[in-house]
PDB file of N, CA, C and O in Angstrom:
ATOM      1  N   MET R   1     116.638  88.890 114.019  1.00 54.00           N
ATOM      2  CA  MET R   1     116.586  88.864 111.940  1.00 54.00           C
ATOM      3  C   MET R   1     115.248  88.715 112.193  1.00 54.00           C
ATOM      4  O   MET R   1     114.427  89.561 111.656  1.00 54.00           O
ATOM      5  N   ASP R   2     114.184  87.195 112.731  1.00 84.00           N
ATOM      6  CA  ASP R   2     113.024  86.466 112.700  1.00 84.00           C
ATOM      7  C   ASP R   2     112.534  87.671 113.640  1.00 84.00           C
ATOM      8  O   ASP R   2     111.598  87.972 113.000  1.00 84.00           O
ATOM      9  N   ASP R   3     112.560  88.639 115.028  1.00 88.00           N
ATOM     10  CA  ASP R   3     111.644  88.529 115.457  1.00 88.00           C
ATOM     11  C   ASP R   3     111.162  89.989 114.583  1.00 88.00           C
ATOM     12  O   ASP R   3     110.056  90.657 114.886  1.00 88.00           O
ATOM     13  N   ARG R   4     112.348  91.138 113.556  1.00 90.00           N
ATOM     14  CA  ARG R   4     111.572  92.012 113.075  1.00 90.00           C
ATOM     15  C   ARG R   4     110.632  92.156 112.298  1.00 90.00           C
ATOM     16  O   ARG R   4     110.944  92.452 111.867  1.00 90.00           O
ATOM     17  N   ILE R   5     111.907  90.413 111.160  1.00 87.00           N
ATOM     18  CA  ILE R   5     110.525  89.631 110.376  1.00 87.00           C
ATOM     19  C   ILE R   5     108.547  89.950 110.154  1.00 87.00           C
ATOM     20  O   ILE R   5     108.269  90.718 109.990  1.00 87.00           O
ATOM     21  N   CYS R   6     108.615  89.546 111.342  1.00 88.00           N
ATOM     22  CA  CYS R   6     107.123  89.565 111.520  1.00 88.00           C
ATOM     23  C   CYS R   6     107.677  90.667 112.024  1.00 88.00           C
ATOM     24  O   CYS R   6     105.525  90.351 112.411  1.00 88.00           O
ATOM     25  N   TYR R   7     107.818  91.274 113.734  1.00 93.00           N
ATOM     26  CA  TYR R   7     106.951  92.906 113.495  1.00 93.00           C
ATOM     27  C   TYR R   7     106.643  93.577 112.939  1.00 93.00           C
ATOM     28  O   TYR R   7     105.612  94.439 112.291  1.00 93.00           O
ATOM     29  N   LEU R   8     107.850  93.244 111.383  1.00 90.00           N
ATOM     30  CA  LEU R   8     107.146  94.012 110.727  1.00 90.00           C
ATOM     31  C   LEU R   8     105.748  94.010 109.245  1.00 90.00           C
ATOM     32  O   LEU R   8     105.015  94.757 108.891  1.00 90.00           O
ATOM     33  N   GLY R   9     106.281  92.888 109.828  1.00 89.00           N
ATOM     34  CA  GLY R   9     105.168  91.878 109.196  1.00 89.00           C
ATOM     35  C   GLY R   9     103.646  91.782 109.971  1.00 89.00           C
ATOM     36  O   GLY R   9     102.328  92.432 108.944  1.00 89.00           O
ATOM     37  N   ALA R  10     103.663  92.399 111.625  1.00 90.00           N
ATOM     38  CA  ALA R  10     102.176  91.939 112.093  1.00 90.00           C
ATOM     39  C   ALA R  10     101.764  93.552 111.634  1.00 90.00           C
ATOM     40  O   ALA R  10     100.884  93.910 111.770  1.00 90.00           O
ATOM     41  N   GLN R  11     102.463  94.528 111.932  1.00 93.00           N
ATOM     42  CA  GLN R  11     102.685  95.941 111.217  1.00 93.00           C
ATOM     43  C   GLN R  11     101.629  96.251 110.320  1.00 93.00           C
ATOM     44  O   GLN R  11     100.712  96.929 110.306  1.00 93.00           O
ATOM     45  N   PHE R  12     102.544  95.415 108.698  1.00 91.00           N
ATOM     46  CA  PHE R  12     101.933  95.653 107.967  1.00 91.00           C
ATOM     47  C   PHE R  12     100.565  94.829 107.512  1.00 91.00           C
ATOM     48  O   PHE R  12      99.429  95.769 107.211  1.00 91.00           O
ATOM     49  N   VAL R  13      99.937  94.244 108.368  1.00 89.00           N
ATOM     50  CA  VAL R  13      98.843  93.106 109.127  1.00 89.00           C
ATOM     51  C   VAL R  13      97.222  94.604 109.623  1.00 89.00           C
ATOM     52  O   VAL R  13      97.178  94.773 109.075  1.00 89.00           O
ATOM     53  N   ILE R  14      98.578  95.372 109.917  1.00 88.00           N
ATOM     54  CA  ILE R  14      97.285  95.814 110.833  1.00 88.00           C
ATOM     55  C   ILE R  14      97.578  97.537 110.288  1.00 88.00           C
ATOM     56  O   ILE R  14      96.054  98.010 109.941  1.00 88.00           O
ATOM     57  N   GLU R  15      98.141  98.025 109.779  1.00 89.00           N
ATOM     58  CA  GLU R  15      98.312  98.479 107.968  1.00 89.00           C
ATOM     59  C   GLU R  15      97.102  98.799 107.476  1.00 89.00           C
ATOM     60  O   GLU R  15      96.397  99.163 106.376  1.00 89.00           O
ATOM     61  N   LEU R  16      97.512  97.310 106.816  1.00 88.00           N
ATOM     62  CA  LEU R  16      96.013  97.199 105.406  1.00 88.00           C
ATOM     63  C   LEU R  16      94.719  96.683 106.299  1.00 88.00           C
ATOM     64  O   LEU R  16      93.854  97.186 104.964  1.00 88.00           O
ATOM     65  N   SER R  17      94.842  96.161 107.609  1.00 84.00           N
ATOM     66  CA  SER R  17      93.199  96.296 108.214  1.00 84.00           C
ATOM     67  C   SER R  17      92.777  97.546 108.068  1.00 84.00           C
ATOM     68  O   SER R  17      91.360  97.351 108.229  1.00 84.00           O
ATOM     69  N   LYS R  18      93.516  98.729 107.754  1.00 86.00           N
ATOM     70  CA  LYS R  18      92.127 100.145 107.742  1.00 86.00           C
ATOM     71  C   LYS R  18      92.507 100.659 107.055  1.00 86.00           C
ATOM     72  O   LYS R  18      91.442 101.700 106.733  1.00 86.00           O
ATOM     73  N   CYS R  19      92.839 100.412 104.991  1.00 86.00           N
ATOM     74  CA  CYS R  19      92.114 100.150 104.151  1.00 86.00           C
ATOM     75  C   CYS R  19      91.293 100.591 104.230  1.00 86.00           C
ATOM     76  O   CYS R  19      90.170  99.215 104.685  1.00 86.00           O
ATOM     77  N   THR R  20      90.543 101.252 102.690  1.00 85.00           N
ATOM     78  CA  THR R  20      89.454 100.341 102.270  1.00 85.00           C
ATOM     79  C   THR R  20      90.160  99.168 101.877  1.00 85.00           C
ATOM     80  O   THR R  20      91.043  98.726 101.361  1.00 85.00           O
ATOM     81  N   PRO R  21      88.800  98.251 101.303  1.00 83.00           N
ATOM     82  CA  PRO R  21      88.731  97.104 100.792  1.00 83.00           C
ATOM     83  C   PRO R  21      89.269  97.310  98.813  1.00 83.00           C
ATOM     84  O   PRO R  21      90.883  96.315  98.728  1.00 83.00           O
ATOM     85  N   GLU R  22      89.335  98.701  98.855  1.00 87.00           N
ATOM     86  CA  GLU R  22      89.743  98.826  96.986  1.00 87.00           C
ATOM     87  C   GLU R  22      91.166  98.906  97.426  1.00 87.00           C
ATOM     88  O   GLU R  22      92.050  98.725  96.204  1.00 87.00           O
ATOM     89  N   ASP R  23      91.713  99.890  98.674  1.00 90.00           N
ATOM     90  CA  ASP R  23      93.118  99.659  98.706  1.00 90.00           C
ATOM     91  C   ASP R  23      93.392  98.890  98.858  1.00 90.00           C
ATOM     92  O   ASP R  23      95.146  98.439  98.670  1.00 90.00           O
ATOM     93  N   CYS R  24      93.038  98.175  99.621  1.00 89.00           N
ATOM     94  CA  CYS R  24      94.102  96.798  99.754  1.00 89.00           C
ATOM     95  C   CYS R  24      93.751  96.334  98.565  1.00 89.00           C
ATOM     96  O   CYS R  24      95.539  95.191  98.525  1.00 89.00           O
ATOM     97  N   GLN R  25      93.330  95.781  97.450  1.00 90.00           N
ATOM     98  CA  GLN R  25      92.949  95.287  96.184  1.00 90.00           C
ATOM     99  C   GLN R  25      94.354  95.602  95.683  1.00 90.00           C
ATOM    100  O   GLN R  25      95.566  94.967  95.152  1.00 90.00           O
ATOM    101  N   MET R  26      94.191  96.882  95.562  1.00 93.00           N
ATOM    102  CA  MET R  26      95.615  98.336  94.871  1.00 93.00           C
ATOM    103  C   MET R  26      96.897  97.281  94.982  1.00 93.00           C
ATOM    104  O   MET R  26      97.485  97.262  94.500  1.00 93.00           O
ATOM    105  N   ILE R  27      96.611  97.667  96.343  1.00 92.00           N
ATOM    106  CA  ILE R  27      98.259  97.358  97.537  1.00 92.00           C
ATOM    107  C   ILE R  27      98.874  96.553  96.578  1.00 92.00           C
ATOM    108  O   ILE R  27     100.226  95.815  96.445  1.00 92.00           O
ATOM    109  N   LYS R  28      97.587  95.395  97.468  1.00 92.00           N
ATOM    110  CA  LYS R  28      97.412  93.784  96.748  1.00 92.00           C
ATOM    111  C   LYS R  28      98.519  93.670  95.669  1.00 92.00           C
ATOM    112  O   LYS R  28      99.717  92.681  95.110  1.00 92.00           O
ATOM    113  N   SER R  29      97.314  93.919  94.680  1.00 93.00           N
ATOM    114  CA  SER R  29      97.979  93.802  93.373  1.00 93.00           C
ATOM    115  C   SER R  29      99.512  94.024  92.455  1.00 93.00           C
ATOM    116  O   SER R  29     100.375  94.115  92.347  1.00 93.00           O
ATOM    117  N   VAL R  30      99.468  95.463  93.503  1.00 93.00           N
ATOM    118  CA  VAL R  30     100.627  96.213  92.514  1.00 93.00           C
ATOM    119  C   VAL R  30     102.090  95.255  93.891  1.00 93.00           C
ATOM    120  O   VAL R  30     103.282  95.627  92.349  1.00 93.00           O
ATOM    121  N   LEU R  31     101.751  94.953  94.478  1.00 91.00           N
ATOM    122  CA  LEU R  31     103.533  94.274  95.413  1.00 91.00           C
ATOM    123  C   LEU R  31     103.214  92.789  94.963  1.00 91.00           C
ATOM    124  O   LEU R  31     104.329  92.642  94.961  1.00 91.00           O
ATOM    125  N   LEU R  32     102.378  92.120  94.909  1.00 90.00           N
ATOM    126  CA  LEU R  32     102.745  90.838  94.366  1.00 90.00           C
ATOM    127  C   LEU R  32     102.185  90.990  92.912  1.00 90.00           C
ATOM    128  O   LEU R  32     103.364  89.366  91.935  1.00 90.00           O
ATOM    129  N   SER R  33     102.225  91.528  91.716  1.00 92.00           N
ATOM    130  CA  SER R  33     102.791  92.121  90.242  1.00 92.00           C
ATOM    131  C   SER R  33     104.085  91.639  89.846  1.00 92.00           C
ATOM    132  O   SER R  33     104.388  91.259  88.921  1.00 92.00           O
ATOM    133  N   VAL R  34     105.041  92.109  90.715  1.00 89.00           N
ATOM    134  CA  VAL R  34     106.182  92.265  90.660  1.00 89.00           C
ATOM    135  C   VAL R  34     107.009  91.052  90.959  1.00 89.00           C
ATOM    136  O   VAL R  34     107.167  90.111  92.116  1.00 89.00           O
ATOM    137  N   GLN R  35     107.946  90.803  89.999  1.00 92.00           N
ATOM    138  CA  GLN R  35     109.062  89.341  90.475  1.00 92.00           C
ATOM    139  C   GLN R  35     109.852  89.331  91.380  1.00 92.00           C
ATOM    140  O   GLN R  35     110.841  90.373  91.721  1.00 92.00           O
ATOM    141  N   ARG R  36     109.732  88.736  92.843  1.00 91.00           N
ATOM    142  CA  ARG R  36     110.390  88.802  93.247  1.00 91.00           C
ATOM    143  C   ARG R  36     111.466  87.095  94.628  1.00 91.00           C
ATOM    144  O   ARG R  36     110.686  86.688  93.985  1.00 91.00           O
ATOM    145  N   PRO R  37     112.491  87.102  95.653  1.00 93.00           N
ATOM    146  CA  PRO R  37     112.926  86.300  95.493  1.00 93.00           C
ATOM    147  C   PRO R  37     111.977  85.152  96.242  1.00 93.00           C
ATOM    148  O   PRO R  37     110.600  86.026  96.567  1.00 93.00           O
ATOM    149  N   ARG R  38     111.445  84.472  96.442  1.00 93.00           N
ATOM    150  CA  ARG R  38     110.895  83.179  97.423  1.00 93.00           C
ATOM    151  C   ARG R  38     110.593  83.316  97.828  1.00 93.00           C
ATOM    152  O   ARG R  38     109.243  83.644  98.267  1.00 93.00           O
ATOM    153  N   PRO R  39     111.587  83.577  99.239  1.00 90.00           N
ATOM    154  CA  PRO R  39     111.018  84.415 100.899  1.00 90.00           C
ATOM    155  C   PRO R  39     109.899  85.985 100.594  1.00 90.00           C
ATOM    156  O   PRO R  39     110.560  85.961 101.705  1.00 90.00           O
ATOM    157  N   ALA R  40     110.425  86.383  99.851  1.00 90.00           N
ATOM    158  CA  ALA R  40     110.016  87.761  99.722  1.00 90.00           C
ATOM    159  C   ALA R  40     108.679  87.545  99.650  1.00 90.00           C
ATOM    160  O   ALA R  40     106.986  88.038  99.972  1.00 90.00           O
ATOM    161  N   ALA R  41     108.821  87.065  98.601  1.00 91.00           N
ATOM    162  CA  ALA R  41     106.983  86.606  98.054  1.00 91.00           C
ATOM    163  C   ALA R  41     106.013  85.821  98.529  1.00 91.00           C
ATOM    164  O   ALA R  41     104.737  86.479  99.035  1.00 91.00           O
ATOM    165  N   HIS R  42     106.936  85.168  99.208  1.00 92.00           N
ATOM    166  CA  HIS R  42     106.123  84.255 100.740  1.00 92.00           C
ATOM    167  C   HIS R  42     105.367  84.924 101.415  1.00 92.00           C
ATOM    168  O   HIS R  42     104.580  84.864 102.518  1.00 92.00           O
ATOM    169  N   PHE R  43     106.524  86.193 101.901  1.00 91.00           N
ATOM    170  CA  PHE R  43     106.177  86.882 103.308  1.00 91.00           C
ATOM    171  C   PHE R  43     105.397  87.835 103.439  1.00 91.00           C
ATOM    172  O   PHE R  43     103.811  87.839 103.506  1.00 91.00           O
ATOM    173  N   LEU R  44     105.103  87.425 101.467  1.00 92.00           N
ATOM    174  CA  LEU R  44     103.719  89.559 101.072  1.00 92.00           C
ATOM    175  C   LEU R  44     102.329  88.536 100.910  1.00 92.00           C
ATOM    176  O   LEU R  44     101.321  88.427 101.869  1.00 92.00           O
ATOM    177  N   GLN R  45     102.720  86.975 100.745  1.00 92.00           N
ATOM    178  CA  GLN R  45     101.419  85.937 100.425  1.00 92.00           C
ATOM    179  C   GLN R  45     100.573  85.855 101.884  1.00 92.00           C
ATOM    180  O   GLN R  45     100.092  85.636 102.070  1.00 92.00           O
ATOM    181  N   LYS R  46     101.841  85.455 102.684  1.00 91.00           N
ATOM    182  CA  LYS R  46     101.304  85.781 103.551  1.00 91.00           C
ATOM    183  C   LYS R  46     100.565  86.574 104.323  1.00 91.00           C
ATOM    184  O   LYS R  46      99.795  86.761 105.843  1.00 91.00           O
ATOM    185  N   VAL R  47     101.586  87.844 104.332  1.00 90.00           N
ATOM    186  CA  VAL R  47     100.984  88.805 105.509  1.00 90.00           C
ATOM    187  C   VAL R  47      99.732  89.177 104.497  1.00 90.00           C
ATOM    188  O   VAL R  47      98.737  90.256 105.668  1.00 90.00           O
ATOM    189  N   PHE R  48      99.127  89.542 103.306  1.00 90.00           N
ATOM    190  CA  PHE R  48      98.403  89.383 102.625  1.00 90.00           C
ATOM    191  C   PHE R  48      96.067  88.249 103.261  1.00 90.00           C
ATOM    192  O   PHE R  48      95.913  88.889 103.376  1.00 90.00           O
ATOM    193  N   LEU R  49      97.619  86.975 103.291  1.00 90.00           N
ATOM    194  CA  LEU R  49      96.271  86.342 103.669  1.00 90.00           C
ATOM    195  C   LEU R  49      95.919  87.321 105.066  1.00 90.00           C
ATOM    196  O   LEU R  49      94.431  86.834 105.932  1.00 90.00           O
ATOM    197  N   LEU R  50      96.971  87.358 106.145  1.00 87.00           N
ATOM    198  CA  LEU R  50      96.876  87.934 107.747  1.00 87.00           C
ATOM    199  C   LEU R  50      95.922  88.462 106.723  1.00 87.00           C
ATOM    200  O   LEU R  50      95.079  88.589 108.186  1.00 87.00           O
ATOM    201  N   ALA R  51      96.382  89.490 106.891  1.00 87.00           N
ATOM    202  CA  ALA R  51      95.004  90.466 106.949  1.00 87.00           C
ATOM    203  C   ALA R  51      93.685  90.528 106.266  1.00 87.00           C
ATOM    204  O   ALA R  51      92.630  91.163 106.474  1.00 87.00           O
ATOM    205  N   GLU R  52      93.286  90.083 105.265  1.00 85.00           N
ATOM    206  CA  GLU R  52      92.226  89.215 104.413  1.00 85.00           C
ATOM    207  C   GLU R  52      91.227  89.105 106.602  1.00 85.00           C
ATOM    208  O   GLU R  52      90.552  88.305 106.210  1.00 85.00           O
ATOM    209  N   GLU R  53      92.210  87.947 106.536  1.00 84.00           N
ATOM    210  CA  GLU R  53      91.610  86.455 108.008  1.00 84.00           C
ATOM    211  C   GLU R  53      91.114  88.503 109.019  1.00 84.00           C
ATOM    212  O   GLU R  53      89.573  88.256 109.559  1.00 84.00           O
ATOM    213  N   ARG R  54      91.635  89.197 108.934  1.00 81.00           N
ATOM    214  CA  ARG R  54      91.565  90.430 110.769  1.00 81.00           C
ATOM    215  C   ARG R  54      89.843  91.586 109.265  1.00 81.00           C
ATOM    216  O   ARG R  54      89.587  91.383 110.062  1.00 81.00           O
ATOM    217  N   ARG R  55      89.807  91.561 107.779  1.00 75.00           N
ATOM    218  CA  ARG R  55      88.805  91.890 107.567  1.00 75.00           C
ATOM    219  C   ARG R  55      87.508  91.872 107.047  1.00 75.00           C
ATOM    220  O   ARG R  55      87.655  89.764 107.523  1.00 75.00           O
ATOM    221  N   PRO R  56      86.486  92.117 107.998  1.00 68.00           N
ATOM    222  CA  PRO R  56      85.268  91.750 108.126  1.00 68.00           C
ATOM    223  C   PRO R  56      84.709  91.528 107.147  1.00 68.00           C
ATOM    224  O   PRO R  56      85.275  91.768 105.952  1.00 68.00           O
ATOM    225  N   LEU R  57      84.376  90.385 106.765  1.00 64.00           N
ATOM    226  CA  LEU R  57      83.369  90.035 105.556  1.00 64.00           C
ATOM    227  C   LEU R  57      82.887  90.744 104.759  1.00 64.00           C
ATOM    228  O   LEU R  57      81.455  91.270 105.457  1.00 64.00           O
ATOM    229  N   LEU R  58      82.514  91.270 103.893  1.00 59.00           N
ATOM    230  CA  LEU R  58      81.294  92.296 102.626  1.00 59.00           C
ATOM    231  C   LEU R  58      80.343  91.533 102.131  1.00 59.00           C
ATOM    232  O   LEU R  58      80.662  91.125 101.527  1.00 59.00           O
ATOM    233  N   ILE R  59      79.416  91.935 102.722  1.00 59.00           N
ATOM    234  CA  ILE R  59      77.920  91.466 101.958  1.00 59.00           C
ATOM    235  C   ILE R  59      78.141  91.897 101.563  1.00 59.00           C
ATOM    236  O   ILE R  59      76.851  93.588 102.221  1.00 59.00           O
ATOM    237  N   GLU R  60      77.149  92.781 100.911  1.00 57.00           N
ATOM    238  CA  GLU R  60      76.112  93.681 100.091  1.00 57.00           C
ATOM    239  C   GLU R  60      75.261  93.356  99.323  1.00 57.00           C
ATOM    240  O   GLU R  60      74.782  91.667  99.696  1.00 57.00           O
ATOM    241  N   MET R  61      74.260  93.632  99.938  1.00 55.00           N
ATOM    242  CA  MET R  61      72.111  94.480 100.105  1.00 55.00           C
ATOM    243  C   MET R  61      71.833  94.220  98.620  1.00 55.00           C
ATOM    244  O   MET R  61      72.549  95.824  98.501  1.00 55.00           O
ATOM    245  N   LYS R  62      71.260  93.888  97.647  1.00 58.00           N
ATOM    246  CA  LYS R  62      70.755  94.340  96.634  1.00 58.00           C
ATOM    247  C   LYS R  62      68.977  94.672  97.091  1.00 58.00           C
ATOM    248  O   LYS R  62      68.622  93.861  97.612  1.00 58.00           O
TER     249      LYS R  62
END
């Protein structure tokens, strides 16, 4: 069971890294706004943390 969860988490992180920053934030907001059991909430928080670590830093130049 844990291997499947790790695999799904890794796939989710990869797909999130392909999204635009706006889409990623929208997905994060929607998924984290719903009350979930503690293990599911912890899983999603970890996935979004890993996805943000993979995303390159966005620096705005004015």
